[in-house]
PDB file of C-alpha atoms and ligand atoms in Angstrom:
ATOM      1  CA  MET A 261      57.145  -9.061 -34.408  1.00  0.00           C
ATOM      2  CA  LYS A 262      57.683  -6.369 -36.986  1.00  0.00           C
ATOM      3  CA  VAL A 263      60.479  -5.277 -37.354  1.00  0.00           C
ATOM      4  CA  ILE A 264      60.654  -1.706 -39.290  1.00  0.00           C
ATOM      5  CA  ILE A 265      64.307  -0.801 -40.151  1.00  0.00           C
ATOM      6  CA  ALA A 266      64.432   3.439 -41.880  1.00  0.00           C
ATOM      7  CA  SER A 267      67.196   5.539 -42.608  1.00  0.00           C
ATOM      8  CA  ASN A 268      67.174   7.667 -39.938  1.00  0.00           C
ATOM      9  CA  GLU A 269      66.149   8.083 -36.042  1.00  0.00           C
ATOM     10  CA  ALA A 270      63.642  11.035 -37.048  1.00  0.00           C
ATOM     11  CA  ASP A 271      61.763   8.713 -39.423  1.00  0.00           C
ATOM     12  CA  ILE A 272      61.520   5.984 -36.613  1.00  0.00           C
ATOM     13  CA  ALA A 273      60.016   8.838 -33.789  1.00  0.00           C
ATOM     14  CA  ARG A 274      57.607  10.275 -36.855  1.00  0.00           C
ATOM     15  CA  MET A 275      56.361   6.247 -36.849  1.00  0.00           C
ATOM     16  CA  VAL A 276      56.417   5.160 -33.104  1.00  0.00           C
ATOM     17  CA  ALA A 277      54.990   8.779 -32.539  1.00  0.00           C
ATOM     18  CA  ASP A 278      52.410   7.697 -35.248  1.00  0.00           C
ATOM     19  CA  ASP A 279      51.055   4.803 -33.543  1.00  0.00           C
ATOM     20  CA  ILE A 280      51.298   6.475 -30.129  1.00  0.00           C
ATOM     21  CA  GLN A 281      49.261   9.451 -31.402  1.00  0.00           C
ATOM     22  CA  SER A 282      46.010   6.445 -32.505  1.00  0.00           C
ATOM     23  CA  VAL A 283      46.652   4.833 -29.082  1.00  0.00           C
ATOM     24  CA  PHE A 284      45.749   8.300 -27.696  1.00  0.00           C
ATOM     25  CA  ALA A 285      42.550   9.640 -30.434  1.00  0.00           C
ATOM     26  CA  ALA A 286      40.833   6.403 -29.824  1.00  0.00           C
ATOM     27  CA  LYS A 287      41.796   6.089 -25.236  1.00  0.00           C
ATOM     28  CA  PRO A 288      41.888   9.798 -24.681  1.00  0.00           C
ATOM     29  CA  ASP A 289      42.304   8.972 -21.276  1.00  0.00           C
ATOM     30  CA  GLY A 290      44.079   5.272 -21.960  1.00  0.00           C
ATOM     31  CA  VAL A 291      48.409   4.662 -20.572  1.00  0.00           C
ATOM     32  CA  LEU A 292      51.768   5.885 -21.281  1.00  0.00           C
ATOM     33  CA  GLY A 293      54.267   3.828 -20.950  1.00  0.00           C
ATOM     34  CA  LEU A 294      57.930   5.733 -20.694  1.00  0.00           C
ATOM     35  CA  ALA A 295      61.805   5.068 -21.717  1.00  0.00           C
ATOM     36  CA  THR A 296      64.873   6.768 -20.195  1.00  0.00           C
ATOM     37  CA  GLY A 297      68.109   6.346 -22.098  1.00  0.00           C
ATOM     38  CA  SER A 298      68.630   8.605 -24.825  1.00  0.00           C
ATOM     39  CA  SER A 299      67.198   5.723 -27.565  1.00  0.00           C
ATOM     40  CA  PRO A 300      62.976   7.141 -26.983  1.00  0.00           C
ATOM     41  CA  LEU A 301      64.877  10.800 -27.343  1.00  0.00           C
ATOM     42  CA  ALA A 302      64.162  11.977 -30.564  1.00  0.00           C
ATOM     43  CA  VAL A 303      60.352   9.858 -30.070  1.00  0.00           C
ATOM     44  CA  TYR A 304      60.088  12.877 -27.049  1.00  0.00           C
ATOM     45  CA  ASP A 305      60.416  15.648 -29.204  1.00  0.00           C
ATOM     46  CA  GLU A 306      58.130  14.259 -31.716  1.00  0.00           C
ATOM     47  CA  LEU A 307      55.796  14.213 -29.178  1.00  0.00           C
ATOM     48  CA  GLY A 308      55.661  17.562 -28.507  1.00  0.00           C
ATOM     49  CA  THR A 309      55.529  18.388 -31.070  1.00  0.00           C
ATOM     50  CA  ARG A 310      52.535  17.181 -32.485  1.00  0.00           C
ATOM     51  CA  VAL A 311      50.888  18.372 -28.993  1.00  0.00           C
ATOM     52  CA  ALA A 312      52.342  21.953 -29.476  1.00  0.00           C
ATOM     53  CA  SER A 313      50.199  21.462 -32.949  1.00  0.00           C
ATOM     54  CA  GLY A 314      47.167  20.346 -31.282  1.00  0.00           C
ATOM     55  CA  ALA A 315      47.349  16.955 -33.125  1.00  0.00           C
ATOM     56  CA  LEU A 316      47.776  15.634 -29.989  1.00  0.00           C
ATOM     57  CA  SER A 317      46.505  15.430 -26.616  1.00  0.00           C
ATOM     58  CA  LEU A 318      47.824  13.555 -23.358  1.00  0.00           C
ATOM     59  CA  ALA A 319      46.544  15.882 -20.563  1.00  0.00           C
ATOM     60  CA  GLN A 320      44.306  13.200 -19.650  1.00  0.00           C
ATOM     61  CA  ALA A 321      46.421  10.382 -20.127  1.00  0.00           C
ATOM     62  CA  LYS A 322      48.795   9.192 -17.386  1.00  0.00           C
ATOM     63  CA  ALA A 323      52.021   7.227 -17.663  1.00  0.00           C
ATOM     64  CA  PHE A 324      54.567   5.181 -15.704  1.00  0.00           C
ATOM     65  CA  GLN A 325      58.470   5.101 -16.284  1.00  0.00           C
ATOM     66  CA  LEU A 326      59.828   1.323 -16.365  1.00  0.00           C
ATOM     67  CA  ASP A 327      62.632   1.830 -13.714  1.00  0.00           C
ATOM     68  CA  GLU A 328      64.901   4.366 -10.835  1.00  0.00           C
ATOM     69  CA  TYR A 329      68.424   4.070  -9.700  1.00  0.00           C
ATOM     70  CA  VAL A 330      67.870   3.231  -5.933  1.00  0.00           C
ATOM     71  CA  GLY A 331      69.522   5.503  -3.282  1.00  0.00           C
ATOM     72  CA  LEU A 332      70.132   8.308  -5.134  1.00  0.00           C
ATOM     73  CA  PRO A 333      68.913  11.231  -3.165  1.00  0.00           C
ATOM     74  CA  GLN A 334      65.545  12.963  -4.567  1.00  0.00           C
ATOM     75  CA  GLY A 335      66.045  15.923  -7.068  1.00  0.00           C
ATOM     76  CA  HIS A 336      69.318  14.007  -8.191  1.00  0.00           C
ATOM     77  CA  GLU A 337      69.266  15.353 -12.196  1.00  0.00           C
ATOM     78  CA  GLN A 338      69.971  11.397 -12.609  1.00  0.00           C
ATOM     79  CA  THR A 339      67.627   9.979 -11.068  1.00  0.00           C
ATOM     80  CA  TYR A 340      64.757   8.850 -13.597  1.00  0.00           C
ATOM     81  CA  ARG A 341      62.378  10.757 -11.448  1.00  0.00           C
ATOM     82  CA  TYR A 342      64.041  14.020 -12.945  1.00  0.00           C
ATOM     83  CA  VAL A 343      64.915  13.160 -16.607  1.00  0.00           C
ATOM     84  CA  ILE A 344      61.461  12.063 -17.224  1.00  0.00           C
ATOM     85  CA  ASN A 345      60.132  15.170 -16.275  1.00  0.00           C
ATOM     86  CA  ASP A 346      63.000  16.968 -18.939  1.00  0.00           C
ATOM     87  CA  ILE A 347      63.001  15.070 -21.803  1.00  0.00           C
ATOM     88  CA  PHE A 348      59.811  13.859 -21.451  1.00  0.00           C
ATOM     89  CA  ALA A 349      57.087  15.337 -19.387  1.00  0.00           C
ATOM     90  CA  SER A 350      58.003  18.935 -20.040  1.00  0.00           C
ATOM     91  CA  LYS A 351      57.340  18.650 -22.638  1.00  0.00           C
ATOM     92  CA  VAL A 352      53.981  18.041 -23.446  1.00  0.00           C
ATOM     93  CA  ASP A 353      51.210  17.807 -21.897  1.00  0.00           C
ATOM     94  CA  ILE A 354      50.536  15.976 -19.085  1.00  0.00           C
ATOM     95  CA  ASP A 355      49.415  16.365 -15.850  1.00  0.00           C
ATOM     96  CA  PRO A 356      52.056  16.163 -14.608  1.00  0.00           C
ATOM     97  CA  ALA A 357      51.529  14.483 -11.079  1.00  0.00           C
ATOM     98  CA  ASN A 358      50.029  11.783 -13.507  1.00  0.00           C
ATOM     99  CA  VAL A 359      53.423  11.177 -14.541  1.00  0.00           C
ATOM    100  CA  HIS A 360      54.163   8.120 -12.035  1.00  0.00           C
ATOM    101  CA  VAL A 361      58.047   6.505 -10.959  1.00  0.00           C
ATOM    102  CA  PRO A 362      58.671   4.180  -8.795  1.00  0.00           C
ATOM    103  CA  ASN A 363      60.060   5.593  -5.713  1.00  0.00           C
ATOM    104  CA  GLY A 364      64.200   4.319  -5.409  1.00  0.00           C
ATOM    105  CA  ALA A 365      64.673   6.824  -2.067  1.00  0.00           C
ATOM    106  CA  ALA A 366      62.052   4.786   0.031  1.00  0.00           C
ATOM    107  CA  ALA A 367      63.239   3.606   2.436  1.00  0.00           C
ATOM    108  CA  ASP A 368      61.840  -0.200   1.665  1.00  0.00           C
ATOM    109  CA  PRO A 369      62.812  -0.420  -1.913  1.00  0.00           C
ATOM    110  CA  ALA A 370      60.993  -3.745  -1.973  1.00  0.00           C
ATOM    111  CA  GLN A 371      58.138  -2.762  -0.719  1.00  0.00           C
ATOM    112  CA  ALA A 372      58.006   0.542  -3.002  1.00  0.00           C
ATOM    113  CA  ALA A 373      58.621  -2.050  -5.727  1.00  0.00           C
ATOM    114  CA  ILE A 374      55.822  -3.629  -4.545  1.00  0.00           C
ATOM    115  CA  ASP A 375      53.544  -1.138  -4.808  1.00  0.00           C
ATOM    116  CA  TYR A 376      54.269   0.262  -8.192  1.00  0.00           C
ATOM    117  CA  GLU A 377      53.150  -2.837  -9.475  1.00  0.00           C
ATOM    118  CA  GLN A 378      50.008  -2.297  -7.834  1.00  0.00           C
ATOM    119  CA  ALA A 379      49.515   1.585  -9.287  1.00  0.00           C
ATOM    120  CA  ILE A 380      49.713   0.321 -12.461  1.00  0.00           C
ATOM    121  CA  MET A 381      47.698  -2.699 -12.270  1.00  0.00           C
ATOM    122  CA  GLN A 382      44.450  -0.331 -11.429  1.00  0.00           C
ATOM    123  CA  ALA A 383      45.122   3.005 -13.532  1.00  0.00           C
ATOM    124  CA  GLY A 384      43.889  -0.432 -16.302  1.00  0.00           C
ATOM    125  CA  GLY A 385      47.789  -1.380 -17.675  1.00  0.00           C
ATOM    126  CA  VAL A 386      50.345   0.129 -20.103  1.00  0.00           C
ATOM    127  CA  ASP A 387      48.559   0.668 -23.447  1.00  0.00           C
ATOM    128  CA  TYR A 388      51.250   2.118 -25.121  1.00  0.00           C
ATOM    129  CA  GLN A 389      55.062   0.908 -24.317  1.00  0.00           C
ATOM    130  CA  ILE A 390      58.186   2.893 -25.727  1.00  0.00           C
ATOM    131  CA  LEU A 391      61.017   0.618 -25.272  1.00  0.00           C
ATOM    132  CA  GLY A 392      65.083   0.582 -25.573  1.00  0.00           C
ATOM    133  CA  ILE A 393      67.402  -1.807 -25.001  1.00  0.00           C
ATOM    134  CA  GLY A 394      71.071  -2.042 -22.991  1.00  0.00           C
ATOM    135  CA  SER A 395      73.934  -3.288 -25.378  1.00  0.00           C
ATOM    136  CA  ASP A 396      73.483  -5.840 -23.297  1.00  0.00           C
ATOM    137  CA  GLY A 397      70.114  -7.330 -23.693  1.00  0.00           C
ATOM    138  CA  HIS A 398      68.390  -5.679 -20.622  1.00  0.00           C
ATOM    139  CA  ILE A 399      65.007  -3.803 -20.978  1.00  0.00           C
ATOM    140  CA  ALA A 400      64.711  -1.316 -18.528  1.00  0.00           C
ATOM    141  CA  PHE A 401      66.778  -2.838 -16.036  1.00  0.00           C
ATOM    142  CA  ASN A 402      65.467  -6.347 -16.236  1.00  0.00           C
ATOM    143  CA  GLU A 403      69.475  -7.682 -16.045  1.00  0.00           C
ATOM    144  CA  PRO A 404      70.724 -10.968 -17.432  1.00  0.00           C
ATOM    145  CA  GLY A 405      69.934 -14.534 -15.493  1.00  0.00           C
ATOM    146  CA  GLY A 406      66.864 -13.019 -13.727  1.00  0.00           C
ATOM    147  CA  SER A 407      62.900 -14.352 -14.915  1.00  0.00           C
ATOM    148  CA  LEU A 408      61.155 -13.771 -17.795  1.00  0.00           C
ATOM    149  CA  SER A 409      58.193 -13.015 -15.301  1.00  0.00           C
ATOM    150  CA  SER A 410      59.784 -11.418 -12.994  1.00  0.00           C
ATOM    151  CA  ARG A 411      57.267  -8.276 -11.502  1.00  0.00           C
ATOM    152  CA  THR A 412      57.862  -5.229 -10.690  1.00  0.00           C
ATOM    153  CA  HIS A 413      61.326  -5.441  -7.933  1.00  0.00           C
ATOM    154  CA  VAL A 414      64.884  -4.636  -7.170  1.00  0.00           C
ATOM    155  CA  GLY A 415      67.108  -5.305  -9.455  1.00  0.00           C
ATOM    156  CA  GLY A 416      71.044  -4.786  -9.299  1.00  0.00           C
ATOM    157  CA  LEU A 417      73.094  -3.263 -12.174  1.00  0.00           C
ATOM    158  CA  THR A 418      75.772  -5.309 -14.410  1.00  0.00           C
ATOM    159  CA  ALA A 419      78.646  -4.050 -14.733  1.00  0.00           C
ATOM    160  CA  GLN A 420      77.697  -3.696 -18.403  1.00  0.00           C
ATOM    161  CA  SER A 421      74.691  -1.564 -17.567  1.00  0.00           C
ATOM    162  CA  ARG A 422      76.826  -0.253 -15.468  1.00  0.00           C
ATOM    163  CA  GLN A 423      79.519   1.492 -17.388  1.00  0.00           C
ATOM    164  CA  ASP A 424      77.503   2.007 -19.966  1.00  0.00           C
ATOM    165  CA  ASN A 425      75.740   4.770 -17.528  1.00  0.00           C
ATOM    166  CA  ALA A 426      78.578   6.126 -16.185  1.00  0.00           C
ATOM    167  CA  ARG A 427      79.017   8.747 -18.588  1.00  0.00           C
ATOM    168  CA  PHE A 428      75.960  10.192 -17.902  1.00  0.00           C
ATOM    169  CA  PHE A 429      77.287  10.662 -13.599  1.00  0.00           C
ATOM    170  CA  ASP A 430      80.575  12.480 -15.594  1.00  0.00           C
ATOM    171  CA  GLY A 431      82.033   8.568 -17.103  1.00  0.00           C
ATOM    172  CA  ASP A 432      82.749   7.878 -13.637  1.00  0.00           C
ATOM    173  CA  ILE A 433      80.904   3.781 -13.297  1.00  0.00           C
ATOM    174  CA  SER A 434      81.417   3.903  -9.435  1.00  0.00           C
ATOM    175  CA  ARG A 435      78.942   6.958  -8.639  1.00  0.00           C
ATOM    176  CA  VAL A 436      76.176   5.468 -11.385  1.00  0.00           C
ATOM    177  CA  PRO A 437      74.173   3.370  -8.510  1.00  0.00           C
ATOM    178  CA  THR A 438      74.697  -0.522  -7.646  1.00  0.00           C
ATOM    179  CA  HIS A 439      71.172  -1.261  -7.586  1.00  0.00           C
ATOM    180  CA  CYS A 440      67.361   0.143  -9.301  1.00  0.00           C
ATOM    181  CA  ILE A 441      63.275  -0.540  -9.033  1.00  0.00           C
ATOM    182  CA  THR A 442      62.332  -1.541 -12.282  1.00  0.00           C
ATOM    183  CA  GLN A 443      59.298  -3.477 -13.876  1.00  0.00           C
ATOM    184  CA  GLY A 444      60.089  -6.582 -14.737  1.00  0.00           C
ATOM    185  CA  LEU A 445      59.339  -8.961 -17.674  1.00  0.00           C
ATOM    186  CA  GLU A 446      56.142  -9.660 -17.087  1.00  0.00           C
ATOM    187  CA  THR A 447      55.015  -6.579 -16.184  1.00  0.00           C
ATOM    188  CA  ILE A 448      56.442  -4.694 -18.972  1.00  0.00           C
ATOM    189  CA  MET A 449      54.630  -7.466 -21.838  1.00  0.00           C
ATOM    190  CA  ALA A 450      51.398  -7.058 -19.740  1.00  0.00           C
ATOM    191  CA  ALA A 451      51.196  -4.298 -21.985  1.00  0.00           C
ATOM    192  CA  ARG A 452      49.311  -3.633 -24.523  1.00  0.00           C
ATOM    193  CA  GLN A 453      51.132  -2.697 -27.419  1.00  0.00           C
ATOM    194  CA  ILE A 454      54.632  -1.974 -27.596  1.00  0.00           C
ATOM    195  CA  GLY A 455      57.671   0.655 -29.936  1.00  0.00           C
ATOM    196  CA  MET A 456      61.223  -0.493 -29.611  1.00  0.00           C
ATOM    197  CA  VAL A 457      63.431   1.725 -30.842  1.00  0.00           C
ATOM    198  CA  ILE A 458      66.886   0.388 -31.768  1.00  0.00           C
ATOM    199  CA  LEU A 459      70.036   2.400 -32.075  1.00  0.00           C
ATOM    200  CA  GLY A 460      73.641   2.379 -33.673  1.00  0.00           C
ATOM    201  CA  ALA A 461      76.147   0.273 -33.478  1.00  0.00           C
ATOM    202  CA  GLY A 462      76.745  -0.791 -30.193  1.00  0.00           C
ATOM    203  CA  LYS A 463      73.384  -2.811 -29.961  1.00  0.00           C
ATOM    204  CA  ALA A 464      73.386  -4.621 -32.991  1.00  0.00           C
ATOM    205  CA  GLN A 465      73.886  -7.813 -31.403  1.00  0.00           C
ATOM    206  CA  ALA A 466      71.357  -7.681 -29.430  1.00  0.00           C
ATOM    207  CA  ALA A 467      68.984  -6.106 -31.752  1.00  0.00           C
ATOM    208  CA  ARG A 468      70.123  -9.881 -33.490  1.00  0.00           C
ATOM    209  CA  GLU A 469      69.775 -11.761 -31.140  1.00  0.00           C
ATOM    210  CA  LEU A 470      65.966 -10.044 -29.908  1.00  0.00           C
ATOM    211  CA  VAL A 471      64.860 -10.703 -33.817  1.00  0.00           C
ATOM    212  CA  GLU A 472      66.225 -14.205 -34.099  1.00  0.00           C
ATOM    213  CA  GLY A 473      67.743 -15.245 -31.289  1.00  0.00           C
ATOM    214  CA  ALA A 474      66.553 -17.682 -29.213  1.00  0.00           C
ATOM    215  CA  VAL A 475      64.440 -16.788 -26.012  1.00  0.00           C
ATOM    216  CA  SER A 476      67.271 -17.277 -22.871  1.00  0.00           C
ATOM    217  CA  ALA A 477      67.822 -14.559 -19.853  1.00  0.00           C
ATOM    218  CA  ARG A 478      70.616 -14.424 -21.768  1.00  0.00           C
ATOM    219  CA  TRP A 479      68.915 -11.415 -23.399  1.00  0.00           C
ATOM    220  CA  PRO A 480      66.177 -10.931 -21.982  1.00  0.00           C
ATOM    221  CA  ALA A 481      64.317  -8.755 -24.692  1.00  0.00           C
ATOM    222  CA  THR A 482      63.711 -12.224 -26.418  1.00  0.00           C
ATOM    223  CA  ILE A 483      60.848 -12.201 -24.377  1.00  0.00           C
ATOM    224  CA  LEU A 484      58.792 -10.224 -26.580  1.00  0.00           C
ATOM    225  CA  GLN A 485      59.255 -12.333 -28.912  1.00  0.00           C
ATOM    226  CA  PHE A 486      55.795 -14.226 -27.001  1.00  0.00           C
ATOM    227  CA  HIS A 487      54.672 -11.066 -27.591  1.00  0.00           C
ATOM    228  CA  PRO A 488      51.807 -10.520 -29.552  1.00  0.00           C
ATOM    229  CA  ASN A 489      51.591  -6.414 -30.400  1.00  0.00           C
ATOM    230  CA  ALA A 490      55.751  -5.959 -30.766  1.00  0.00           C
ATOM    231  CA  SER A 491      57.473  -3.696 -33.082  1.00  0.00           C
ATOM    232  CA  VAL A 492      60.769  -3.320 -33.149  1.00  0.00           C
ATOM    233  CA  TYR A 493      62.187   0.505 -35.113  1.00  0.00           C
ATOM    234  CA  LEU A 494      65.800  -0.136 -36.093  1.00  0.00           C
ATOM    235  CA  ASP A 495      69.078   2.317 -38.010  1.00  0.00           C
ATOM    236  CA  GLU A 496      70.201   0.101 -40.165  1.00  0.00           C
ATOM    237  CA  GLU A 497      73.230   0.197 -38.775  1.00  0.00           C
ATOM    238  CA  ALA A 498      71.438  -1.292 -35.355  1.00  0.00           C
ATOM    239  CA  ALA A 499      70.237  -3.687 -38.017  1.00  0.00           C
ATOM    240  CA  SER A 500      73.243  -4.658 -39.167  1.00  0.00           C
ATOM    241  CA  GLN A 501      74.048  -8.053 -37.681  1.00  0.00           C
ATOM    242  CA  LEU A 502      70.266  -9.061 -38.784  1.00  0.00           C
ATOM    243  CA  GLU A 503      71.008 -12.299 -40.500  1.00  0.00           C
ATOM    244  CA  LEU A 504      67.170 -12.239 -42.884  1.00  0.00           C
ATOM    245  CA  ILE A 505      67.550  -8.338 -43.596  1.00  0.00           C
ATOM    246  CA  ASP A 506      66.482  -8.254 -46.346  1.00  0.00           C
ATOM    247  CA  PHE A 507      63.499 -11.112 -45.491  1.00  0.00           C
ATOM    248  CA  TYR A 508      62.719  -8.167 -43.082  1.00  0.00           C
ATOM    249  CA  ARG A 509      63.001  -5.163 -46.060  1.00  0.00           C
ATOM    250  CA  GLU A 510      60.898  -7.091 -48.129  1.00  0.00           C
ATOM    251  CA  VAL A 511      57.422  -6.799 -45.697  1.00  0.00           C
ATOM    252  CA  GLY A 512      57.503  -3.514 -43.846  1.00  0.00           C
ATOM    253  CA  VAL A 513      55.403  -2.567 -42.160  1.00  0.00           C
ATOM    254  CA  GLN A 514      53.762  -4.886 -42.954  1.00  0.00           C
ATOM    255  CA  GLY A 515      55.403  -7.046 -40.316  1.00  0.00           C
ATOM    256  CA  ASN A 516      55.981 -10.779 -40.148  1.00  0.00           C
TER     257      ASN A 516
HETATM  258  C1  GLP B  81      69.508   2.257 -19.041  1.00  0.00           C
HETATM  259  C2  GLP B  81      67.543   2.221 -19.356  1.00  0.00           C
HETATM  260  C3  GLP B  81      66.757   1.954 -20.823  1.00  0.00           C
HETATM  261  C4  GLP B  81      67.499   1.596 -20.902  1.00  0.00           C
HETATM  262  C5  GLP B  81      68.522   1.679 -21.582  1.00  0.00           C
HETATM  263  C6  GLP B  81      69.401   2.532 -23.123  1.00  0.00           C
HETATM  264  O1  GLP B  81      69.017   1.438 -19.322  1.00  0.00           O
HETATM  265  N1  GLP B  81      66.581   0.848 -17.382  1.00  0.00           N
HETATM  266  O2  GLP B  81      65.116   1.801 -20.182  1.00  0.00           O
HETATM  267  O3  GLP B  81      66.871   1.381 -22.423  1.00  0.00           O
HETATM  268  O4  GLP B  81      69.366   2.602 -20.403  1.00  0.00           O
HETATM  269  O5  GLP B  81      69.479   3.621 -22.820  1.00  0.00           O
HETATM  270  P1  GLP B  81      70.205   4.111 -23.764  1.00  0.00           P
HETATM  271  O6  GLP B  81      68.826   4.468 -24.810  1.00  0.00           O
HETATM  272  O7  GLP B  81      70.877   5.641 -24.241  1.00  0.00           O
HETATM  273  O8  GLP B  81      70.448   3.371 -24.824  1.00  0.00           O
END
């Protein structure tokens, strides 16, 4: 795992966008993996800037969002379908028909999860996956205690995750859905390249467990230690609890 500590979010966004630009320059019809949350917002803005300048095109690309709430009505402003259109698809030249999100309003969410997993495989798998991390160590919505080899499934949200996301529901945790459809950890691990963005002191413990902790279901993101091509981009606050911080600064983007 490459551990890259940057002084600000804009530098991180440029580095992640550089990687994405390389992937899609070599493979214009590749597959981009998307995450919601605040962590990737600057990356999406940077991608938008590069598309506008002609440095990048996603016109032939496909994209797959990591997860979706179960039970929100279609068109609800907090569905990840709505959010990802707002923060990503509306800013780049991707065909909206090629932006895929699990169907959280399906009559049979378990079947919708199976269908979604198959759709990713049929598209040839994810070439570059953008990731954030929850303060409890989740990626997508793979919460602590789940299988480290799961595929796309219906899962429950911890109280911590619902509390973290209550800010999008007027601070009212009772309005945050209790379940989701999420890509599994093995689904995410199948992505050919991964870039994770970790910002702020609230993520410092999760960052430390991810980079230096034991691989465990308690901190699901730790499975990424097994990924052959994953980079973790942290700001100073998120990196503040790393024991070997001086070493990561020394090896820098060359990684380890
Ligand atoms: C949600 C999403 C995750 C995201 C996490 C962190 O739980 N399901 O994909 O990584 O939030 O969000 P943020 O980046 O806003 O801290």
